[in-house]
PDB file of C-alpha atoms in Angstrom:
ATOM      1  CA  MET A  19      67.239 187.816  72.093  1.00 47.00           C
ATOM      2  CA  MET A  20      69.315 189.698  69.374  1.00 47.00           C
ATOM      3  CA  GLN A  21      70.520 186.357  67.744  1.00 56.00           C
ATOM      4  CA  VAL A  22      66.519 185.118  67.722  1.00 61.00           C
ATOM      5  CA  ALA A  23      65.611 188.313  66.037  1.00 64.00           C
ATOM      6  CA  PHE A  24      68.222 187.498  63.384  1.00 59.00           C
ATOM      7  CA  ILE A  25      67.018 184.221  62.499  1.00 65.00           C
ATOM      8  CA  GLN A  26      63.379 185.661  62.530  1.00 67.00           C
ATOM      9  CA  THR A  27      64.306 188.479  60.146  1.00 67.00           C
ATOM     10  CA  ASN A  28      66.106 186.409  57.688  1.00 66.00           C
ATOM     11  CA  LEU A  29      63.632 183.779  58.000  1.00 65.00           C
ATOM     12  CA  ASN A  30      60.781 186.288  57.193  1.00 67.00           C
ATOM     13  CA  PHE A  31      62.755 187.583  54.260  1.00 64.00           C
ATOM     14  CA  LEU A  32      63.135 183.988  52.747  1.00 65.00           C
ATOM     15  CA  GLU A  33      59.453 183.165  53.184  1.00 64.00           C
ATOM     16  CA  ASN A  34      58.148 186.455  51.870  1.00 62.00           C
ATOM     17  CA  SER A  35      60.557 185.646  48.643  1.00 63.00           C
ATOM     18  CA  ASN A  36      57.879 182.792  48.532  1.00 62.00           C
ATOM     19  CA  ILE A  37      60.393 180.159  48.317  1.00 69.00           C
ATOM     20  CA  GLU A  38      59.376 176.465  47.859  1.00 71.00           C
ATOM     21  CA  ILE A  39      59.542 174.527  51.157  1.00 72.00           C
ATOM     22  CA  THR A  40      57.719 171.847  52.913  1.00 73.00           C
ATOM     23  CA  ASN A  41      55.737 173.479  55.843  1.00 74.00           C
ATOM     24  CA  ILE A  42      53.082 172.523  58.095  1.00 76.00           C
ATOM     25  CA  THR A  43      49.645 173.450  56.795  1.00 77.00           C
ATOM     26  CA  TYR A  44      45.984 173.506  58.291  1.00 74.00           C
ATOM     27  CA  SER A  45      42.568 172.790  56.878  1.00 75.00           C
ATOM     28  CA  SER A  46      39.233 172.588  58.487  1.00 71.00           C
ATOM     29  CA  TYR A  47      36.482 170.163  58.400  1.00 67.00           C
ATOM     30  CA  SER A  48      33.337 169.686  60.251  1.00 67.00           C
ATOM     31  CA  VAL A  49      31.225 166.500  60.477  1.00 64.00           C
ATOM     32  CA  ILE A  50      27.746 167.251  59.355  1.00 57.00           C
ATOM     33  CA  GLU A  51      26.513 163.852  59.167  1.00 53.00           C
ATOM     34  CA  ASP A  52      28.144 160.680  59.076  1.00 49.00           C
ATOM     35  CA  SER A  53      28.341 160.825  55.410  1.00 42.00           C
ATOM     36  CA  LYS A  54      29.038 164.578  54.716  1.00 47.00           C
ATOM     37  CA  ILE A  55      32.113 166.662  55.504  1.00 47.00           C
ATOM     38  CA  SER A  56      32.282 170.782  54.879  1.00 51.00           C
ATOM     39  CA  LEU A  57      35.508 171.801  53.986  1.00 48.00           C
ATOM     40  CA  ASN A  58      38.156 173.859  54.039  1.00 49.00           C
ATOM     41  CA  MET A  59      40.269 176.538  53.848  1.00 46.00           C
ATOM     42  CA  GLU A  60      44.331 176.457  54.266  1.00 47.00           C
ATOM     43  CA  VAL A  61      45.674 178.777  57.041  1.00 47.00           C
ATOM     44  CA  LEU A  62      49.324 178.120  56.479  1.00 47.00           C
ATOM     45  CA  GLU A  63      50.614 178.005  53.167  1.00 44.00           C
ATOM     46  CA  ASN A  64      53.270 176.087  51.524  1.00 48.00           C
ATOM     47  CA  TYR A  65      55.476 178.416  49.578  1.00 49.00           C
ATOM     48  CA  GLY A  66      55.860 178.263  45.686  1.00 50.00           C
ATOM     49  CA  SER A  67      58.126 179.575  43.055  1.00 50.00           C
ATOM     50  CA  SER A  68      60.095 182.642  43.371  1.00 57.00           C
ATOM     51  CA  GLU A  69      63.040 184.344  41.759  1.00 63.00           C
ATOM     52  CA  ILE A  70      65.408 182.702  44.341  1.00 65.00           C
ATOM     53  CA  GLU A  71      64.086 179.089  43.314  1.00 70.00           C
ATOM     54  CA  THR A  72      66.121 179.865  39.845  1.00 72.00           C
ATOM     55  CA  VAL A  73      69.357 180.038  41.882  1.00 81.00           C
ATOM     56  CA  PRO A  74      69.177 176.783  44.169  1.00 88.00           C
ATOM     57  CA  TYR A  75      72.660 177.471  45.057  1.00 90.00           C
ATOM     58  CA  THR A  76      71.780 180.892  46.850  1.00 88.00           C
ATOM     59  CA  LYS A  77      68.866 179.399  48.148  1.00 88.00           C
ATOM     60  CA  PHE A  78      70.782 176.660  49.810  1.00 93.00           C
ATOM     61  CA  ILE A  79      73.420 178.888  51.160  1.00 92.00           C
ATOM     62  CA  CYS A  80      71.015 181.332  52.776  1.00 89.00           C
ATOM     63  CA  ILE A  81      68.917 178.443  54.528  1.00 92.00           C
ATOM     64  CA  PHE A  82      72.144 176.958  55.429  1.00 95.00           C
ATOM     65  CA  SER A  83      73.628 179.996  57.071  1.00 92.00           C
ATOM     66  CA  LEU A  84      70.442 180.228  59.148  1.00 91.00           C
ATOM     67  CA  LEU A  85      70.907 176.559  60.372  1.00 95.00           C
ATOM     68  CA  ASP A  86      74.612 176.965  60.841  1.00 94.00           C
ATOM     69  CA  PHE A  87      73.709 180.159  63.300  1.00 90.00           C
ATOM     70  CA  TYR A  88      71.013 177.837  65.007  1.00 92.00           C
ATOM     71  CA  VAL A  89      73.607 175.335  65.640  1.00 94.00           C
ATOM     72  CA  ASP A  90      75.800 177.751  67.101  1.00 90.00           C
ATOM     73  CA  LYS A  91      73.351 178.810  69.866  1.00 87.00           C
ATOM     74  CA  ARG A  92      72.275 175.123  70.558  1.00 88.00           C
ATOM     75  CA  ILE A  93      76.254 174.316  71.044  1.00 88.00           C
ATOM     76  CA  SER A  94      76.505 177.455  73.452  1.00 83.00           C
ATOM     77  CA  VAL A  95      73.515 175.668  75.524  1.00 78.00           C
ATOM     78  CA  TYR A  96      75.831 172.617  75.786  1.00 74.00           C
ATOM     79  CA  ILE A  97      78.604 174.919  77.135  1.00 67.00           C
ATOM     80  CA  ASN A  98      76.262 176.507  80.252  1.00 64.00           C
ATOM     81  CA  ASN A  99      75.085 179.270  77.710  1.00 55.00           C
ATOM     82  CA  HIS A 100      78.500 180.600  77.205  1.00 55.00           C
ATOM     83  CA  GLU A 101      79.011 182.285  73.961  1.00 57.00           C
ATOM     84  CA  LEU A 102      81.547 180.377  71.886  1.00 59.00           C
ATOM     85  CA  ASP A 103      85.015 181.422  72.598  1.00 60.00           C
ATOM     86  CA  LYS A 104      86.477 180.367  69.189  1.00 69.00           C
ATOM     87  CA  ALA A 105      85.156 179.574  65.790  1.00 80.00           C
ATOM     88  CA  LEU A 106      84.484 175.818  65.433  1.00 88.00           C
ATOM     89  CA  THR A 107      84.941 174.065  62.216  1.00 92.00           C
ATOM     90  CA  TYR A 108      81.973 172.547  60.803  1.00 94.00           C
ATOM     91  CA  LYS A 109      83.151 168.978  61.897  1.00 94.00           C
ATOM     92  CA  GLU A 110      83.795 170.463  65.113  1.00 93.00           C
ATOM     93  CA  LYS A 111      79.963 171.411  65.413  1.00 94.00           C
ATOM     94  CA  TYR A 112      78.909 168.221  64.078  1.00 95.00           C
ATOM     95  CA  LYS A 113      80.975 166.475  66.855  1.00 94.00           C
ATOM     96  CA  LYS A 114      79.828 168.743  69.678  1.00 93.00           C
ATOM     97  CA  LEU A 115      76.183 168.038  68.400  1.00 94.00           C
ATOM     98  CA  LYS A 116      76.984 164.263  68.109  1.00 94.00           C
ATOM     99  CA  ASN A 117      78.399 164.224  71.667  1.00 92.00           C
ATOM    100  CA  ASN A 118      75.338 165.757  73.340  1.00 91.00           C
ATOM    101  CA  GLN A 119      72.432 164.103  72.145  1.00 91.00           C
ATOM    102  CA  SER A 120      69.693 163.801  74.928  1.00 91.00           C
ATOM    103  CA  THR A 121      66.539 164.034  72.953  1.00 94.00           C
ATOM    104  CA  ALA A 122      65.182 163.136  69.547  1.00 96.00           C
ATOM    105  CA  SER A 123      64.977 166.509  68.242  1.00 96.00           C
ATOM    106  CA  ASP A 124      68.992 166.674  69.204  1.00 95.00           C
ATOM    107  CA  LYS A 125      69.422 163.534  67.120  1.00 97.00           C
ATOM    108  CA  ILE A 126      67.566 164.797  64.023  1.00 98.00           C
ATOM    109  CA  LEU A 127      69.160 167.980  64.284  1.00 97.00           C
ATOM    110  CA  THR A 128      72.802 166.326  64.084  1.00 97.00           C
ATOM    111  CA  GLU A 129      71.760 164.138  61.024  1.00 98.00           C
ATOM    112  CA  ILE A 130      70.431 167.465  59.242  1.00 98.00           C
ATOM    113  CA  TYR A 131      73.587 169.168  59.878  1.00 98.00           C
ATOM    114  CA  ARG A 132      75.630 166.384  58.596  1.00 98.00           C
ATOM    115  CA  LEU A 133      73.738 166.510  55.455  1.00 98.00           C
ATOM    116  CA  ALA A 134      73.570 170.233  55.284  1.00 98.00           C
ATOM    117  CA  VAL A 135      77.370 170.700  55.791  1.00 97.00           C
ATOM    118  CA  PHE A 136      77.911 167.935  53.254  1.00 97.00           C
ATOM    119  CA  ILE A 137      76.238 169.970  50.525  1.00 97.00           C
ATOM    120  CA  ARG A 138      77.642 173.086  51.583  1.00 96.00           C
ATOM    121  CA  ASN A 139      81.413 172.260  51.666  1.00 96.00           C
ATOM    122  CA  ASN A 140      80.835 171.024  47.919  1.00 95.00           C
ATOM    123  CA  ILE A 141      79.004 174.132  46.775  1.00 94.00           C
ATOM    124  CA  THR A 142      81.498 176.230  48.303  1.00 93.00           C
ATOM    125  CA  HIS A 143      84.769 174.331  47.212  1.00 93.00           C
ATOM    126  CA  ARG A 144      83.737 172.121  44.417  1.00 92.00           C
ATOM    127  CA  ILE A 145      80.394 173.560  42.836  1.00 93.00           C
ATOM    128  CA  GLU A 146      80.789 171.798  39.584  1.00 94.00           C
ATOM    129  CA  ASN A 147      80.123 168.519  41.832  1.00 95.00           C
ATOM    130  CA  VAL A 148      76.756 170.094  42.914  1.00 96.00           C
ATOM    131  CA  LEU A 149      74.096 169.399  40.088  1.00 96.00           C
ATOM    132  CA  PHE A 150      70.573 170.912  40.925  1.00 95.00           C
ATOM    133  CA  SER A 151      67.821 169.881  38.431  1.00 93.00           C
ATOM    134  CA  GLU A 152      64.089 170.538  37.913  1.00 90.00           C
ATOM    135  CA  THR A 153      63.697 166.990  39.659  1.00 94.00           C
ATOM    136  CA  SER A 154      66.472 166.572  42.000  1.00 96.00           C
ATOM    137  CA  ILE A 155      69.736 167.568  43.540  1.00 97.00           C
ATOM    138  CA  LYS A 156      72.996 165.398  43.118  1.00 97.00           C
ATOM    139  CA  VAL A 157      76.189 165.723  44.824  1.00 97.00           C
ATOM    140  CA  THR A 158      79.406 163.620  44.000  1.00 96.00           C
ATOM    141  CA  TYR A 159      83.074 163.883  45.329  1.00 94.00           C
ATOM    142  CA  ASN A 160      85.456 161.082  44.984  1.00 92.00           C
ATOM    143  CA  LEU A 161      83.445 157.950  46.137  1.00 93.00           C
ATOM    144  CA  GLU A 162      81.153 160.383  48.246  1.00 96.00           C
ATOM    145  CA  ILE A 163      77.409 160.953  47.056  1.00 97.00           C
ATOM    146  CA  LEU A 164      74.284 162.398  47.884  1.00 98.00           C
ATOM    147  CA  GLU A 165      71.320 162.217  45.480  1.00 98.00           C
ATOM    148  CA  MET A 166      67.648 163.021  46.451  1.00 97.00           C
ATOM    149  CA  PRO A 167      64.492 164.194  44.405  1.00 97.00           C
ATOM    150  CA  LYS A 168      63.538 167.969  44.783  1.00 95.00           C
ATOM    151  CA  SER A 169      60.721 166.867  46.819  1.00 94.00           C
ATOM    152  CA  VAL A 170      62.732 165.403  49.482  1.00 97.00           C
ATOM    153  CA  LEU A 171      65.116 168.242  49.169  1.00 96.00           C
ATOM    154  CA  ASN A 172      62.080 170.487  50.194  1.00 93.00           C
ATOM    155  CA  ILE A 173      61.391 168.351  53.107  1.00 95.00           C
ATOM    156  CA  PHE A 174      65.089 168.973  54.110  1.00 97.00           C
ATOM    157  CA  TYR A 175      64.452 172.470  54.053  1.00 94.00           C
ATOM    158  CA  GLY A 176      61.149 171.923  56.144  1.00 93.00           C
ATOM    159  CA  ILE A 177      62.770 170.285  58.729  1.00 95.00           C
ATOM    160  CA  ILE A 178      65.238 173.367  59.104  1.00 95.00           C
ATOM    161  CA  ASN A 179      62.268 175.488  58.996  1.00 91.00           C
ATOM    162  CA  ILE A 180      60.670 173.688  61.894  1.00 92.00           C
ATOM    163  CA  TYR A 181      63.896 174.104  64.030  1.00 93.00           C
ATOM    164  CA  LEU A 182      64.050 177.747  63.359  1.00 89.00           C
ATOM    165  CA  ARG A 183      60.261 178.673  63.664  1.00 86.00           C
ATOM    166  CA  HIS A 184      59.506 176.294  66.943  1.00 87.00           C
ATOM    167  CA  ASN A 185      62.740 176.050  68.711  1.00 87.00           C
ATOM    168  CA  GLN A 186      60.820 176.995  71.984  1.00 86.00           C
ATOM    169  CA  HIS A 187      58.782 173.837  71.519  1.00 89.00           C
ATOM    170  CA  ILE A 188      61.021 171.729  69.497  1.00 92.00           C
ATOM    171  CA  ASN A 189      60.597 168.809  72.077  1.00 93.00           C
ATOM    172  CA  HIS A 190      56.849 169.116  72.564  1.00 93.00           C
ATOM    173  CA  VAL A 191      55.215 165.931  71.691  1.00 94.00           C
ATOM    174  CA  TYR A 192      53.295 167.733  68.729  1.00 93.00           C
ATOM    175  CA  ILE A 193      56.422 169.151  67.024  1.00 92.00           C
ATOM    176  CA  LEU A 194      58.366 166.086  67.527  1.00 95.00           C
ATOM    177  CA  GLY A 195      55.895 163.876  65.929  1.00 95.00           C
ATOM    178  CA  ILE A 196      55.868 165.937  62.669  1.00 94.00           C
ATOM    179  CA  LEU A 197      59.665 166.389  62.817  1.00 96.00           C
ATOM    180  CA  GLY A 198      59.756 162.698  62.978  1.00 96.00           C
ATOM    181  CA  LYS A 199      57.820 162.132  60.246  1.00 96.00           C
ATOM    182  CA  LEU A 200      59.547 164.531  57.872  1.00 96.00           C
ATOM    183  CA  PHE A 201      62.750 163.123  58.826  1.00 98.00           C
ATOM    184  CA  ASN A 202      61.633 159.426  57.833  1.00 97.00           C
ATOM    185  CA  ASP A 203      60.233 160.977  54.795  1.00 97.00           C
ATOM    186  CA  LEU A 204      63.740 162.354  54.354  1.00 98.00           C
ATOM    187  CA  LYS A 205      65.513 159.067  54.865  1.00 97.00           C
ATOM    188  CA  ARG A 206      63.226 157.173  52.870  1.00 97.00           C
ATOM    189  CA  GLY A 207      63.287 159.653  49.982  1.00 97.00           C
ATOM    190  CA  ILE A 208      67.168 159.702  49.677  1.00 98.00           C
ATOM    191  CA  THR A 209      68.210 157.812  46.509  1.00 97.00           C
ATOM    192  CA  SER A 210      72.088 157.469  47.538  1.00 97.00           C
ATOM    193  CA  PHE A 211      74.050 158.823  50.516  1.00 97.00           C
ATOM    194  CA  LYS A 212      77.694 158.393  51.398  1.00 96.00           C
ATOM    195  CA  ASP A 213      80.078 160.815  53.102  1.00 95.00           C
ATOM    196  CA  ASN A 214      83.356 160.435  54.635  1.00 93.00           C
ATOM    197  CA  TYR A 215      81.664 159.110  57.902  1.00 92.00           C
ATOM    198  CA  ASN A 216      80.543 156.208  56.178  1.00 89.00           C
ATOM    199  CA  GLN A 217      77.623 155.687  58.164  1.00 92.00           C
ATOM    200  CA  PRO A 218      74.000 155.924  57.411  1.00 94.00           C
ATOM    201  CA  LEU A 219      71.558 158.464  58.662  1.00 95.00           C
ATOM    202  CA  GLU A 220      70.809 157.315  62.311  1.00 94.00           C
ATOM    203  CA  ASN A 221      67.317 155.935  63.137  1.00 94.00           C
ATOM    204  CA  VAL A 222      65.558 158.326  65.533  1.00 95.00           C
ATOM    205  CA  SER A 223      62.597 156.635  67.534  1.00 93.00           C
ATOM    206  CA  ILE A 224      59.429 158.952  68.265  1.00 93.00           C
ATOM    207  CA  ASP A 225      56.109 157.885  69.941  1.00 89.00           C
ATOM    208  CA  TYR A 226      53.818 159.617  67.562  1.00 90.00           C
ATOM    209  CA  LEU A 227      54.715 160.334  64.024  1.00 94.00           C
ATOM    210  CA  LEU A 228      52.114 162.981  62.739  1.00 95.00           C
ATOM    211  CA  ASP A 229      51.808 164.176  58.997  1.00 93.00           C
ATOM    212  CA  GLU A 230      52.406 167.835  58.313  1.00 91.00           C
ATOM    213  CA  ASN A 231      49.466 168.353  56.488  1.00 88.00           C
ATOM    214  CA  ARG A 232      46.899 168.800  59.445  1.00 86.00           C
ATOM    215  CA  ASN A 233      43.048 169.124  59.415  1.00 84.00           C
ATOM    216  CA  ILE A 234      41.306 170.993  62.249  1.00 84.00           C
ATOM    217  CA  HIS A 235      38.100 169.462  63.238  1.00 85.00           C
ATOM    218  CA  THR A 236      35.983 172.525  63.798  1.00 80.00           C
ATOM    219  CA  ASN A 237      32.723 170.672  65.379  1.00 83.00           C
ATOM    220  CA  VAL A 238      34.315 168.168  68.001  1.00 87.00           C
ATOM    221  CA  ARG A 239      31.647 166.150  69.907  1.00 89.00           C
ATOM    222  CA  TYR A 240      32.705 164.304  73.140  1.00 93.00           C
ATOM    223  CA  LYS A 241      31.866 162.470  76.117  1.00 94.00           C
ATOM    224  CA  ILE A 242      33.885 162.079  79.427  1.00 95.00           C
ATOM    225  CA  GLU A 243      33.513 158.978  81.554  1.00 95.00           C
ATOM    226  CA  GLY A 244      35.982 158.495  84.366  1.00 94.00           C
ATOM    227  CA  ASP A 245      39.498 159.241  83.091  1.00 95.00           C
ATOM    228  CA  GLN A 246      38.404 158.850  79.638  1.00 96.00           C
ATOM    229  CA  ILE A 247      37.391 161.000  76.825  1.00 96.00           C
ATOM    230  CA  THR A 248      35.652 159.530  73.826  1.00 96.00           C
ATOM    231  CA  PHE A 249      35.321 161.415  70.994  1.00 93.00           C
ATOM    232  CA  THR A 250      32.176 160.951  68.761  1.00 90.00           C
ATOM    233  CA  ASN A 251      31.756 162.635  65.687  1.00 86.00           C
ATOM    234  CA  LEU A 252      35.225 161.949  63.846  1.00 84.00           C
ATOM    235  CA  SER A 253      35.026 161.463  59.895  1.00 72.00           C
ATOM    236  CA  LEU A 254      35.637 157.649  58.994  1.00 65.00           C
ATOM    237  CA  ARG A 255      37.660 158.687  55.724  1.00 63.00           C
ATOM    238  CA  SER A 256      41.172 157.787  55.767  1.00 61.00           C
ATOM    239  CA  ASP A 257      42.365 160.979  53.960  1.00 63.00           C
ATOM    240  CA  TYR A 258      40.967 162.486  57.539  1.00 64.00           C
ATOM    241  CA  ARG A 259      43.079 160.650  59.951  1.00 70.00           C
ATOM    242  CA  ALA A 260      45.457 163.447  60.114  1.00 85.00           C
ATOM    243  CA  THR A 261      43.171 165.501  62.200  1.00 89.00           C
ATOM    244  CA  ASP A 262      43.725 167.811  65.083  1.00 90.00           C
ATOM    245  CA  LEU A 263      40.778 167.836  67.901  1.00 91.00           C
ATOM    246  CA  PRO A 264      40.824 171.318  69.730  1.00 89.00           C
ATOM    247  CA  ILE A 265      39.231 171.235  72.965  1.00 89.00           C
ATOM    248  CA  ILE A 266      39.063 173.141  76.278  1.00 87.00           C
ATOM    249  CA  LEU A 267      39.508 171.448  79.721  1.00 90.00           C
ATOM    250  CA  ASP A 268      39.501 173.630  82.715  1.00 88.00           C
ATOM    251  CA  ASN A 269      39.910 176.765  80.773  1.00 84.00           C
ATOM    252  CA  ILE A 270      43.250 175.174  79.237  1.00 87.00           C
ATOM    253  CA  GLU A 271      43.581 174.638  75.354  1.00 87.00           C
ATOM    254  CA  TYR A 272      44.648 171.417  73.703  1.00 92.00           C
ATOM    255  CA  LEU A 273      44.989 170.312  70.671  1.00 92.00           C
ATOM    256  CA  ILE A 274      44.792 166.242  70.246  1.00 94.00           C
ATOM    257  CA  PRO A 275      45.892 164.457  67.316  1.00 94.00           C
ATOM    258  CA  GLN A 276      43.586 161.855  66.172  1.00 92.00           C
ATOM    259  CA  GLU A 277      46.285 159.667  65.738  1.00 92.00           C
ATOM    260  CA  SER A 278      46.779 159.495  69.477  1.00 94.00           C
ATOM    261  CA  LEU A 279      43.387 158.173  69.986  1.00 94.00           C
ATOM    262  CA  ASP A 280      42.872 154.189  70.595  1.00 94.00           C
ATOM    263  CA  GLU A 281      40.489 151.949  68.257  1.00 91.00           C
ATOM    264  CA  GLN A 282      37.413 153.458  70.198  1.00 93.00           C
ATOM    265  CA  ASN A 283      38.547 157.141  69.307  1.00 93.00           C
ATOM    266  CA  SER A 284      39.575 157.363  73.156  1.00 96.00           C
ATOM    267  CA  ILE A 285      42.003 158.696  75.193  1.00 97.00           C
ATOM    268  CA  SER A 286      42.828 159.441  78.924  1.00 97.00           C
ATOM    269  CA  LEU A 287      42.343 162.835  80.451  1.00 97.00           C
ATOM    270  CA  GLU A 288      45.915 162.344  81.971  1.00 96.00           C
ATOM    271  CA  LYS A 289      47.637 161.757  78.660  1.00 96.00           C
ATOM    272  CA  ILE A 290      45.745 164.780  77.303  1.00 96.00           C
ATOM    273  CA  ARG A 291      47.224 167.033  79.966  1.00 95.00           C
ATOM    274  CA  ASP A 292      50.624 165.416  79.874  1.00 94.00           C
ATOM    275  CA  HIS A 293      51.095 165.695  76.074  1.00 94.00           C
ATOM    276  CA  TRP A 294      48.739 167.798  74.304  1.00 94.00           C
ATOM    277  CA  LYS A 295      48.434 171.211  75.808  1.00 91.00           C
ATOM    278  CA  TYR A 296      48.287 173.957  72.996  1.00 87.00           C
ATOM    279  CA  CYS A 297      51.272 175.939  73.742  1.00 73.00           C
ATOM    280  CA  LEU A 298      52.854 175.990  70.054  1.00 68.00           C
ATOM    281  CA  ASN A 299      54.199 178.653  67.974  1.00 61.00           C
ATOM    282  CA  LEU A 300      51.340 178.129  66.052  1.00 59.00           C
ATOM    283  CA  PRO A 301      47.767 180.218  65.330  1.00 59.00           C
ATOM    284  CA  SER A 302      46.005 180.313  68.550  1.00 64.00           C
ATOM    285  CA  LEU A 303      43.118 178.317  68.565  1.00 64.00           C
ATOM    286  CA  GLU A 304      40.980 181.623  68.607  1.00 61.00           C
ATOM    287  CA  THR A 305      42.711 182.634  65.314  1.00 61.00           C
ATOM    288  CA  LEU A 306      42.279 179.225  63.671  1.00 57.00           C
ATOM    289  CA  TYR A 307      38.543 179.276  64.376  1.00 56.00           C
ATOM    290  CA  SER A 308      38.153 182.827  63.088  1.00 54.00           C
ATOM    291  CA  ASN A 309      40.095 181.977  59.876  1.00 50.00           C
ATOM    292  CA  LEU A 310      38.874 178.656  59.253  1.00 42.00           C
ATOM    293  CA  LYS A 311      35.721 178.940  57.036  1.00 37.00           C
ATOM    294  CA  THR A 312      33.947 176.067  56.228  1.00 36.00           C
ATOM    295  CA  ASP A 313      30.883 175.499  53.790  1.00 33.00           C
ATOM    296  CA  ALA A 314      27.592 174.916  55.755  1.00 31.00           C
TER     297      ALA A 314
END
């Protein structure tokens, strides 16, 4: 518990410093008629500029330290929840992660740690090889290189933030969907990457890829026929595809991504109960409803 409190306290400190980072956001909408949509209020914020943004090396080392601490805890799980009896090098930690990949989240974490260690080692030992500009980061060492736009670096930070914030539910289909989408964005956005492993970042297969900028549909209508539930008042606008549909079945809350529906806007009750139970480290549905104010 002390380790969790350490991560939480330091993460809160960074977020209260208003750092720039890709984050999960929520807005609301309700369908009044087929052609009318009322909008919206963001309830989770993307963070903006602050003093720490003027010292990107410090920002990176702070975030890396939390990631490294988190990786230590993950590795302790691999050795039957025992504390590490000796300090491992970053390379040894990476190999531990690589050799204990049982889930998609394990694979993504391994690749994120690989990138993070590459940047960290250069900042610590060869800081002149690391260039943060207003638009990008570039790291070069001999034949090794990493280059990506700043927007992609923020995605990288956002993925780390998800592991730290949502560790308890990191393998929930919903969180995995957002994690997988951001990881794909990261891979596509990296301009150049070659490290001493001389291998591209691993591909990770995830069933549902979910956009991190979500909409909450606040007046969902649906009908149940047999084992199928069909939603009857969804927006046809493509920019509202990334919508979550909150419902309650048998006094249990569910949050169903529109992306999981078929072409008839239907989904089986079995799949809802198996995948989309609302049990995440996100605002409760009650909080969402009270905070999401729509224009009538």
